[in-house]
Amino acid sequence: MLTDVRLFSRHHDDPCVDVEIADGRIAAITPSADRGPSTDRDAERAADDTRIDGRGRLLLPGLGDVHAHLDSNRMGQTFRPHTADGTLHGYIMNDRVNWRHGERSVRDQASFAIAAIVASGGVRIRSHTQIDGDCRLERFEGVREALAAHADVLDSQIVAFPQAGIVRESGVRELLDTALSEGADLIGGLDPLQYDRDPVRHLDIVFSLAEKHGKGADIHLHEGGSAGAWSIEEIAHRTRTLGLAGRVTISHAFALHTNPEPEVRRLVELIAEAGISCTTVAPSKGCLPQRLLAEHRVAVGLGEDGQRDYWSPYGDGDLLRRTWQLAFTNGFRRDEDIEACLDIASRGGAQVMAGARPDGTPLTADSEFGLGTGARADFLLVDSDTVTSAIMDAPADRDVYRGGVLVASGGELLGGIR
């Protein structure tokens, strides 16, 4: 029993509730004043240390980093100057030249990032892992090992990601095929038109591998304007044709803020009809049309992309701070808009990873992903006045629970998990 907590509160003096947890799920939520007189069962629970005093703290749903690159971060390592040339190809090649010079192995560095993400409130991660002619499966294998070692504290998915393209580099299709056979959960893609310069073949390979292995797809789409619109149309067509509703994600989706409003609305309708989800990393330029996507019930999740890596010196693994960035880059000030950013960071990401029901309808209810009765007891406790203040302040002292079990506190994983 978690007692005296404020549930997703907008006011510091909102009444407290008690949350009963059974078998790792929320069994009941009742006003604290309605607990009634103590019972023998209450005494028994207290004696077994099963009653947690929430102390009036704010209860928030568990967060997720659903667009991570655990194989390339440099958090906790010696800081190094940024050396890429500012082009997409330049970023990719700069990473390729330097990734082996890190101070930890891929597995150990991924574990370092996982610890930071979980301690910040993260209970789920979807990580892209680079697969190309240089690293082959080495980075995929390192991340796979790190995530497996942390399976008791988070849900995870791996995307077999062709960062340097599929068509322009020989042997990548076969490597992706192998990764999917060896545990990758989704097949990735990257700018089929503007980077691989053979969009039909690129997407044919992505979706043929998804069909062959019964997996989903998550495609980086930095393409803007008409190029991005064309790629979205093709991805939506293939998603519908193969019956992959709920199993395809478009990451970044810059076409949704680089086209005229009528075209953006048309593209959002295509995405919604196909059952495609989106992820954003709260970039410094351009925002997804969050309200429009919400109107069409498109699942949207938040990710951190790379953290202090060979692409950028930014990022620290803190999901509350990334939620702040999402609100800030949108220019939001009203509580309801900022709370919607937390919903993207929590329920939205959970929906992206879980997909859809068999009939293709989205999973959005609190009882499935939030803080409703029946949901898994994934949450964090913070000493904040309101949801907005929690996002603005990102307090360091957080208690993070997964399935009702305390897994992190005060910025550290518990139980010796690393």
Tab-separated table of C-alpha atoms in Angstrom:
chain	number	residue	atom	x	y	z
A	1	MET	CA	0.000	0.000	0.000
A	2	LEU	CA	1.410	3.356	-1.080
A	3	THR	CA	-0.176	5.947	1.200
A	4	ASP	CA	-0.650	9.718	1.064
A	5	VAL	CA	0.407	10.601	-2.462
A	6	ARG	CA	-0.963	13.200	-4.849
A	7	LEU	CA	-1.990	11.718	-8.174
A	8	PHE	CA	-0.833	13.701	-11.236
A	9	SER	CA	-1.731	16.849	-9.325
A	10	ARG	CA	-2.114	20.406	-10.599
A	11	HIS	CA	-2.295	22.009	-7.118
A	12	HIS	CA	0.051	21.551	-4.177
A	13	ASP	CA	-2.856	21.181	-1.752
A	14	ASP	CA	-4.805	18.582	-3.758
A	15	PRO	CA	-6.078	15.747	-1.563
A	16	CYS	CA	-3.913	12.657	-1.167
A	17	VAL	CA	-4.801	9.145	-2.241
A	18	ASP	CA	-3.666	5.657	-1.305
A	19	VAL	CA	-2.602	3.228	-4.003
A	20	GLU	CA	-2.961	-0.486	-3.385
A	21	ILE	CA	-0.580	-2.673	-5.378
A	22	ALA	CA	-1.053	-6.401	-5.913
A	23	ASP	CA	0.939	-8.698	-8.191
A	24	GLY	CA	2.836	-5.727	-9.576
A	25	ARG	CA	-0.295	-3.857	-10.664
A	26	ILE	CA	-2.440	-1.072	-9.293
A	27	ALA	CA	-5.327	-2.823	-7.559
A	28	ALA	CA	-7.172	0.203	-6.151
A	29	ILE	CA	-6.899	3.966	-5.703
A	30	THR	CA	-8.836	5.489	-2.794
A	31	PRO	CA	-8.848	8.868	-1.070
A	32	SER	CA	-6.535	8.732	1.931
A	33	ALA	CA	-9.320	9.930	4.204
A	34	ASP	CA	-11.459	6.943	3.137
A	35	ARG	CA	-9.128	4.277	4.441
A	36	GLY	CA	-11.313	3.750	7.478
A	37	PRO	CA	-10.213	2.094	10.699
A	38	SER	CA	-7.149	-0.119	10.704
A	39	THR	CA	-7.747	-3.815	10.156
A	40	ASP	CA	-5.800	-6.902	11.018
A	41	ARG	CA	-4.711	-6.997	7.386
A	42	ASP	CA	-3.369	-3.433	7.682
A	43	ALA	CA	-1.349	-4.405	10.746
A	44	GLU	CA	-0.040	-7.459	8.977
A	45	ARG	CA	1.063	-5.388	5.995
A	46	ALA	CA	2.776	-2.819	8.196
A	47	ALA	CA	4.672	-5.578	10.001
A	48	ASP	CA	5.840	-6.903	6.629
A	49	ASP	CA	7.042	-3.453	5.504
A	50	THR	CA	4.481	-3.407	2.716
A	51	ARG	CA	3.169	0.069	3.537
A	52	ILE	CA	5.082	2.915	1.885
A	53	ASP	CA	4.586	6.422	3.231
A	54	GLY	CA	4.279	8.734	0.244
A	55	ARG	CA	4.625	11.823	2.480
A	56	GLY	CA	2.366	13.886	0.262
A	57	ARG	CA	4.690	13.575	-2.691
A	58	LEU	CA	3.576	13.714	-6.310
A	59	LEU	CA	2.946	10.416	-8.105
A	60	LEU	CA	3.863	10.418	-11.789
A	61	PRO	CA	3.604	7.578	-14.333
A	62	GLY	CA	6.812	5.815	-15.332
A	63	LEU	CA	8.671	7.464	-18.197
A	64	GLY	CA	10.311	6.054	-21.310
A	65	ASP	CA	13.165	6.831	-23.664
A	66	VAL	CA	11.733	5.416	-26.872
A	67	HIS	CA	14.333	6.839	-29.242
A	68	ALA	CA	17.733	6.132	-27.747
A	69	HIS	CA	21.147	5.278	-29.204
A	70	LEU	CA	22.722	3.399	-26.318
A	71	ASP	CA	25.635	2.292	-28.465
A	72	SER	CA	27.061	5.760	-29.075
A	73	ASN	CA	26.675	7.844	-25.903
A	74	ARG	CA	29.701	9.129	-23.983
A	75	MET	CA	28.035	10.075	-20.701
A	76	GLY	CA	30.427	9.878	-17.758
A	77	GLN	CA	33.474	9.779	-20.024
A	78	THR	CA	36.103	12.458	-20.514
A	79	PHE	CA	34.554	15.360	-22.374
A	80	ARG	CA	35.771	15.735	-25.940
A	81	PRO	CA	35.367	18.585	-28.462
A	82	HIS	CA	32.722	18.247	-31.156
A	83	THR	CA	34.365	17.369	-34.484
A	84	ALA	CA	31.594	16.618	-37.033
A	85	ASP	CA	31.142	18.868	-40.060
A	86	GLY	CA	27.423	19.598	-39.631
A	87	THR	CA	26.066	17.411	-42.443
A	88	LEU	CA	24.124	14.190	-41.920
A	89	HIS	CA	26.784	12.150	-43.710
A	90	GLY	CA	29.475	13.981	-41.767
A	91	TYR	CA	27.854	13.104	-38.440
A	92	ILE	CA	27.555	9.464	-39.469
A	93	MET	CA	31.165	9.197	-40.608
A	94	ASN	CA	32.501	11.115	-37.585
A	95	ASP	CA	30.826	8.564	-35.333
A	96	ARG	CA	32.232	5.733	-37.414
A	97	VAL	CA	35.780	7.068	-37.101
A	98	ASN	CA	35.619	7.652	-33.350
A	99	TRP	CA	33.255	5.196	-31.660
A	100	ARG	CA	35.972	2.637	-30.849
A	101	HIS	CA	37.971	5.246	-28.921
A	102	GLY	CA	35.545	5.443	-26.006
A	103	GLU	CA	36.736	4.733	-22.482
A	104	ARG	CA	34.285	1.874	-21.965
A	105	SER	CA	33.079	-1.039	-24.053
A	106	VAL	CA	29.743	-0.674	-25.852
A	107	ARG	CA	28.130	-2.948	-23.259
A	108	ASP	CA	29.513	-1.048	-20.269
A	109	GLN	CA	28.729	2.367	-21.728
A	110	ALA	CA	25.185	1.288	-22.603
A	111	SER	CA	24.807	0.055	-19.021
A	112	PHE	CA	25.972	3.441	-17.725
A	113	ALA	CA	23.306	5.178	-19.810
A	114	ILE	CA	20.614	2.686	-18.792
A	115	ALA	CA	21.380	3.368	-15.114
A	116	ALA	CA	20.968	7.115	-15.639
A	117	ILE	CA	17.731	6.711	-17.593
A	118	VAL	CA	16.148	4.364	-15.039
A	119	ALA	CA	17.235	6.526	-12.093
A	120	SER	CA	15.569	9.514	-13.769
A	121	GLY	CA	12.227	7.682	-13.892
A	122	GLY	CA	12.564	5.562	-17.017
A	123	VAL	CA	10.937	2.140	-17.053
A	124	ARG	CA	11.210	1.499	-20.804
A	125	ILE	CA	13.823	2.040	-23.515
A	126	ARG	CA	13.770	1.522	-27.271
A	127	SER	CA	17.313	1.749	-28.542
A	128	HIS	CA	18.534	1.924	-32.098
A	129	THR	CA	21.824	0.058	-32.546
A	130	GLN	CA	24.064	0.854	-35.460
A	131	ILE	CA	24.641	-1.902	-37.994
A	132	ASP	CA	26.922	-1.182	-40.927
A	133	GLY	CA	29.929	-2.475	-42.805
A	134	ASP	CA	32.296	-1.068	-40.180
A	135	CYS	CA	30.879	-2.234	-36.837
A	136	ARG	CA	28.810	-5.062	-38.309
A	137	LEU	CA	26.934	-6.562	-35.290
A	138	GLU	CA	29.352	-5.455	-32.568
A	139	ARG	CA	27.308	-2.507	-31.346
A	140	PHE	CA	24.043	-4.432	-31.539
A	141	GLU	CA	25.522	-7.231	-29.444
A	142	GLY	CA	26.870	-4.839	-26.805
A	143	VAL	CA	23.507	-3.126	-26.335
A	144	ARG	CA	21.667	-6.441	-26.343
A	145	GLU	CA	23.854	-7.673	-23.483
A	146	ALA	CA	23.419	-4.468	-21.489
A	147	LEU	CA	19.639	-4.478	-21.825
A	148	ALA	CA	19.436	-8.158	-20.926
A	149	ALA	CA	21.408	-7.433	-17.745
A	150	HIS	CA	18.800	-4.825	-16.761
A	151	ALA	CA	15.669	-6.762	-17.712
A	152	ASP	CA	14.459	-6.698	-14.102
A	153	VAL	CA	14.270	-2.892	-14.006
A	154	LEU	CA	12.886	-1.924	-17.433
A	155	ASP	CA	11.141	-3.008	-20.614
A	156	SER	CA	13.279	-2.715	-23.712
A	157	GLN	CA	13.332	-3.053	-27.473
A	158	ILE	CA	16.230	-2.991	-29.939
A	159	VAL	CA	16.031	-1.577	-33.454
A	160	ALA	CA	18.507	-3.009	-35.966
A	161	PHE	CA	19.444	0.365	-37.410
A	162	PRO	CA	21.282	0.919	-40.729
A	163	GLN	CA	22.794	4.275	-39.747
A	164	ALA	CA	24.958	4.438	-42.901
A	165	GLY	CA	22.163	3.343	-45.226
A	166	ILE	CA	21.135	-0.003	-46.655
A	167	VAL	CA	21.579	0.443	-50.387
A	168	ARG	CA	24.718	2.587	-50.488
A	169	GLU	CA	26.788	0.093	-48.459
A	170	SER	CA	27.126	-3.562	-49.446
A	171	GLY	CA	26.318	-6.351	-47.036
A	172	VAL	CA	24.065	-4.329	-44.749
A	173	ARG	CA	20.867	-6.133	-45.724
A	174	GLU	CA	22.395	-9.455	-44.702
A	175	LEU	CA	23.634	-8.004	-41.392
A	176	LEU	CA	20.169	-6.622	-40.612
A	177	ASP	CA	18.677	-10.015	-41.454
A	178	THR	CA	21.064	-11.671	-38.992
A	179	ALA	CA	20.341	-9.136	-36.244
A	180	LEU	CA	16.607	-9.752	-36.565
A	181	SER	CA	17.283	-13.483	-36.294
A	182	GLU	CA	19.376	-12.865	-33.174
A	183	GLY	CA	16.902	-10.845	-31.152
A	184	ALA	CA	16.384	-7.395	-32.637
A	185	ASP	CA	12.755	-6.383	-32.102
A	186	LEU	CA	12.386	-4.005	-35.055
A	187	ILE	CA	14.044	-3.203	-38.359
A	188	GLY	CA	15.213	0.388	-38.830
A	189	GLY	CA	15.542	2.671	-41.815
A	190	LEU	CA	17.059	6.066	-42.600
A	191	ASP	CA	15.968	8.762	-45.066
A	192	PRO	CA	15.307	6.418	-48.009
A	193	LEU	CA	15.145	9.236	-50.541
A	194	GLN	CA	17.722	11.791	-49.428
A	195	TYR	CA	20.380	9.536	-47.909
A	196	ASP	CA	20.186	6.153	-49.613
A	197	ARG	CA	19.054	7.765	-52.899
A	198	ASP	CA	17.061	4.658	-53.803
A	199	PRO	CA	13.860	5.013	-51.777
A	200	VAL	CA	11.832	2.203	-53.320
A	201	ARG	CA	14.587	-0.367	-52.858
A	202	HIS	CA	15.369	0.921	-49.348
A	203	LEU	CA	11.764	0.609	-48.179
A	204	ASP	CA	11.276	-2.678	-50.005
A	205	ILE	CA	14.182	-4.125	-48.005
A	206	VAL	CA	12.951	-2.680	-44.701
A	207	PHE	CA	9.438	-4.032	-45.080
A	208	SER	CA	10.443	-7.359	-46.617
A	209	LEU	CA	12.666	-8.007	-43.575
A	210	ALA	CA	9.862	-6.939	-41.244
A	211	GLU	CA	7.519	-9.372	-42.986
A	212	LYS	CA	10.079	-12.201	-43.063
A	213	HIS	CA	10.780	-11.996	-39.318
A	214	GLY	CA	7.343	-10.908	-38.115
A	215	LYS	CA	8.824	-7.723	-36.657
A	216	GLY	CA	7.923	-4.051	-36.658
A	217	ALA	CA	9.821	-1.124	-38.163
A	218	ASP	CA	11.126	2.207	-36.863
A	219	ILE	CA	12.368	4.561	-39.569
A	220	HIS	CA	14.387	7.751	-39.025
A	221	LEU	CA	12.845	10.360	-41.301
A	222	HIS	CA	14.773	13.640	-41.290
A	223	GLU	CA	13.452	14.363	-44.778
A	224	GLY	CA	11.369	17.511	-44.897
A	225	GLY	CA	9.075	19.108	-47.421
A	226	SER	CA	7.876	17.092	-50.389
A	227	ALA	CA	10.634	14.479	-49.974
A	228	GLY	CA	9.448	13.676	-46.477
A	229	ALA	CA	5.829	13.689	-47.595
A	230	TRP	CA	6.614	11.124	-50.309
A	231	SER	CA	8.405	8.875	-47.834
A	232	ILE	CA	5.500	9.058	-45.375
A	233	GLU	CA	3.092	8.100	-48.156
A	234	GLU	CA	5.236	5.084	-49.074
A	235	ILE	CA	5.681	3.980	-45.454
A	236	ALA	CA	1.932	4.276	-44.854
A	237	HIS	CA	1.155	2.292	-48.020
A	238	ARG	CA	3.488	-0.554	-47.042
A	239	THR	CA	2.210	-0.549	-43.465
A	240	ARG	CA	-1.385	-0.954	-44.644
A	241	THR	CA	-0.512	-3.542	-47.287
A	242	LEU	CA	1.319	-5.790	-44.808
A	243	GLY	CA	-1.175	-5.295	-41.993
A	244	LEU	CA	1.421	-3.745	-39.691
A	245	ALA	CA	-0.872	-1.272	-37.906
A	246	GLY	CA	0.574	-0.509	-34.479
A	247	ARG	CA	3.980	-1.924	-35.398
A	248	VAL	CA	5.564	0.875	-37.435
A	249	THR	CA	7.085	4.090	-36.086
A	250	ILE	CA	8.324	7.163	-37.898
A	251	SER	CA	11.014	8.865	-35.843
A	252	HIS	CA	11.547	12.618	-36.141
A	253	ALA	CA	9.014	13.042	-38.985
A	254	PHE	CA	10.342	16.471	-39.952
A	255	ALA	CA	7.898	16.569	-42.856
A	256	LEU	CA	5.186	17.293	-40.286
A	257	HIS	CA	6.617	20.735	-39.589
A	258	THR	CA	8.170	21.616	-42.959
A	259	ASN	CA	5.056	21.475	-45.117
A	260	PRO	CA	2.034	23.800	-45.385
A	261	GLU	CA	-0.731	23.210	-42.847
A	262	PRO	CA	-3.159	21.472	-45.273
A	263	GLU	CA	-0.409	19.065	-46.350
A	264	VAL	CA	0.565	18.373	-42.726
A	265	ARG	CA	-3.048	17.568	-41.923
A	266	ARG	CA	-3.222	15.183	-44.892
A	267	LEU	CA	-0.039	13.427	-43.783
A	268	VAL	CA	-1.274	13.082	-40.198
A	269	GLU	CA	-4.482	11.541	-41.524
A	270	LEU	CA	-2.411	9.040	-43.550
A	271	ILE	CA	-0.339	8.161	-40.488
A	272	ALA	CA	-3.447	7.729	-38.351
A	273	GLU	CA	-5.246	5.571	-40.933
A	274	ALA	CA	-2.206	3.288	-41.267
A	275	GLY	CA	-1.813	2.922	-37.500
A	276	ILE	CA	1.698	4.392	-37.468
A	277	SER	CA	3.203	5.948	-34.342
A	278	CYS	CA	5.730	8.784	-34.110
A	279	THR	CA	8.597	9.692	-31.826
A	280	THR	CA	10.249	13.024	-31.208
A	281	VAL	CA	13.465	13.977	-29.459
A	282	ALA	CA	12.349	17.587	-28.852
A	283	PRO	CA	14.773	19.010	-31.425
A	284	SER	CA	15.930	22.617	-31.233
A	285	LYS	CA	14.287	23.415	-34.570
A	286	GLY	CA	10.798	22.318	-35.506
A	287	CYS	CA	8.149	20.594	-33.430
A	288	LEU	CA	5.689	17.853	-34.222
A	289	PRO	CA	2.062	19.060	-34.420
A	290	GLN	CA	1.243	17.460	-31.062
A	291	ARG	CA	-2.349	18.688	-30.814
A	292	LEU	CA	-3.170	17.529	-34.350
A	293	LEU	CA	-1.593	14.131	-33.737
A	294	ALA	CA	-3.555	13.817	-30.490
A	295	GLU	CA	-6.795	14.694	-32.300
A	296	HIS	CA	-6.161	11.773	-34.657
A	297	ARG	CA	-5.163	9.435	-31.816
A	298	VAL	CA	-1.654	8.931	-33.162
A	299	ALA	CA	0.674	7.523	-30.508
A	300	VAL	CA	3.614	9.865	-29.905
A	301	GLY	CA	6.585	9.022	-27.682
A	302	LEU	CA	9.597	10.962	-26.452
A	303	GLY	CA	13.232	9.976	-26.765
A	304	GLU	CA	16.633	11.468	-25.987
A	305	ASP	CA	18.389	10.411	-29.221
A	306	GLY	CA	22.126	10.444	-28.523
A	307	GLN	CA	23.536	11.765	-25.271
A	308	ARG	CA	26.876	13.548	-25.309
A	309	ASP	CA	28.094	11.543	-28.276
A	310	TYR	CA	29.895	12.088	-31.570
A	311	TRP	CA	26.852	13.882	-32.944
A	312	SER	CA	26.283	16.386	-30.162
A	313	PRO	CA	27.572	17.407	-26.696
A	314	TYR	CA	23.997	17.621	-25.370
A	315	GLY	CA	22.054	15.068	-23.321
A	316	ASP	CA	22.361	13.638	-19.824
A	317	GLY	CA	19.903	10.724	-19.622
A	318	ASP	CA	17.362	12.619	-17.510
A	319	LEU	CA	13.865	12.040	-18.880
A	320	LEU	CA	12.228	14.790	-16.813
A	321	ARG	CA	14.700	17.288	-18.242
A	322	ARG	CA	13.979	15.998	-21.748
A	323	THR	CA	10.271	16.496	-21.020
A	324	TRP	CA	11.139	20.086	-20.061
A	325	GLN	CA	12.902	20.415	-23.418
A	326	LEU	CA	9.797	19.175	-25.238
A	327	ALA	CA	7.667	21.800	-23.508
A	328	PHE	CA	10.285	24.514	-24.036
A	329	THR	CA	10.834	23.903	-27.754
A	330	ASN	CA	7.070	24.035	-28.247
A	331	GLY	CA	6.863	27.332	-26.346
A	332	PHE	CA	4.272	25.911	-23.947
A	333	ARG	CA	3.325	27.859	-20.813
A	334	ARG	CA	-0.093	26.571	-19.790
A	335	ASP	CA	-0.217	23.665	-17.360
A	336	GLU	CA	-2.382	21.501	-19.590
A	337	ASP	CA	0.087	21.804	-22.484
A	338	ILE	CA	3.079	20.979	-20.295
A	339	GLU	CA	1.195	18.044	-18.758
A	340	ALA	CA	0.555	16.779	-22.292
A	341	CYS	CA	4.331	16.642	-22.771
A	342	LEU	CA	4.606	14.407	-19.704
A	343	ASP	CA	1.874	12.221	-21.172
A	344	ILE	CA	3.997	11.823	-24.313
A	345	ALA	CA	7.009	10.940	-22.163
A	346	SER	CA	5.007	8.352	-20.223
A	347	ARG	CA	1.841	6.849	-21.724
A	348	GLY	CA	2.777	7.890	-25.244
A	349	GLY	CA	6.068	6.045	-25.192
A	350	ALA	CA	4.429	2.997	-23.632
A	351	GLN	CA	1.880	2.950	-26.431
A	352	VAL	CA	4.594	3.291	-29.097
A	353	MET	CA	6.383	0.242	-27.717
A	354	ALA	CA	3.257	-1.832	-27.096
A	355	GLY	CA	1.617	-1.084	-30.430
A	356	ALA	CA	-2.074	-1.738	-30.930
A	357	ARG	CA	-4.773	-4.261	-30.203
A	358	PRO	CA	-5.276	-7.068	-32.746
A	359	ASP	CA	-7.965	-4.990	-34.470
A	360	GLY	CA	-5.513	-2.107	-34.886
A	361	THR	CA	-7.152	0.258	-32.395
A	362	PRO	CA	-4.657	2.152	-30.221
A	363	LEU	CA	-3.881	1.381	-26.598
A	364	THR	CA	-4.241	4.581	-24.599
A	365	ALA	CA	-6.167	3.952	-21.397
A	366	ASP	CA	-4.809	4.644	-17.917
A	367	SER	CA	-5.618	1.035	-17.068
A	368	GLU	CA	-3.157	-0.027	-19.748
A	369	PHE	CA	-0.287	2.428	-19.393
A	370	GLY	CA	-1.005	5.119	-16.838
A	371	LEU	CA	-1.936	5.337	-13.198
A	372	GLY	CA	-5.333	3.682	-13.395
A	373	THR	CA	-6.623	0.553	-11.742
A	374	GLY	CA	-5.234	-2.466	-13.568
A	375	ALA	CA	-2.115	-0.754	-14.894
A	376	ARG	CA	1.293	-2.082	-14.005
A	377	ALA	CA	2.647	-0.217	-10.980
A	378	ASP	CA	5.348	1.724	-12.833
A	379	PHE	CA	5.712	5.181	-11.335
A	380	LEU	CA	8.003	7.710	-9.717
A	381	LEU	CA	7.576	9.815	-6.587
A	382	VAL	CA	8.895	13.379	-6.536
A	383	ASP	CA	8.648	16.133	-3.947
A	384	SER	CA	7.046	18.743	-6.222
A	385	ASP	CA	4.034	21.029	-5.938
A	386	THR	CA	2.519	20.150	-9.309
A	387	VAL	CA	3.190	18.233	-12.495
A	388	THR	CA	4.430	21.406	-14.175
A	389	SER	CA	6.784	22.216	-11.305
A	390	ALA	CA	8.163	18.667	-11.410
A	391	ILE	CA	9.034	19.204	-15.064
A	392	MET	CA	10.417	22.682	-14.522
A	393	ASP	CA	12.529	21.726	-11.486
A	394	ALA	CA	13.425	18.108	-12.351
A	395	PRO	CA	14.198	17.360	-8.682
A	396	ALA	CA	17.132	15.012	-8.221
A	397	ASP	CA	15.520	13.089	-5.370
A	398	ARG	CA	13.196	10.618	-7.071
A	399	ASP	CA	11.956	7.181	-6.085
A	400	VAL	CA	11.357	4.998	-9.137
A	401	TYR	CA	9.158	1.894	-8.998
A	402	ARG	CA	8.683	-0.835	-11.581
A	403	GLY	CA	5.904	-3.295	-10.953
A	404	GLY	CA	5.555	-1.892	-7.446
A	405	VAL	CA	9.208	-2.574	-6.605
A	406	LEU	CA	11.604	0.279	-5.779
A	407	VAL	CA	14.389	0.088	-8.383
A	408	ALA	CA	16.071	3.502	-8.078
A	409	SER	CA	16.281	6.280	-5.528
A	410	GLY	CA	18.200	9.541	-5.304
A	411	GLY	CA	19.687	9.131	-8.778
A	412	GLU	CA	21.050	5.622	-8.221
A	413	LEU	CA	19.961	2.118	-9.161
A	414	LEU	CA	19.355	-0.134	-6.170
A	415	GLY	CA	20.331	-3.718	-5.445
A	416	GLY	CA	23.730	-3.546	-7.045
A	417	ILE	CA	22.215	-3.514	-10.570
A	418	ARG	CA	24.594	-1.931	-13.086
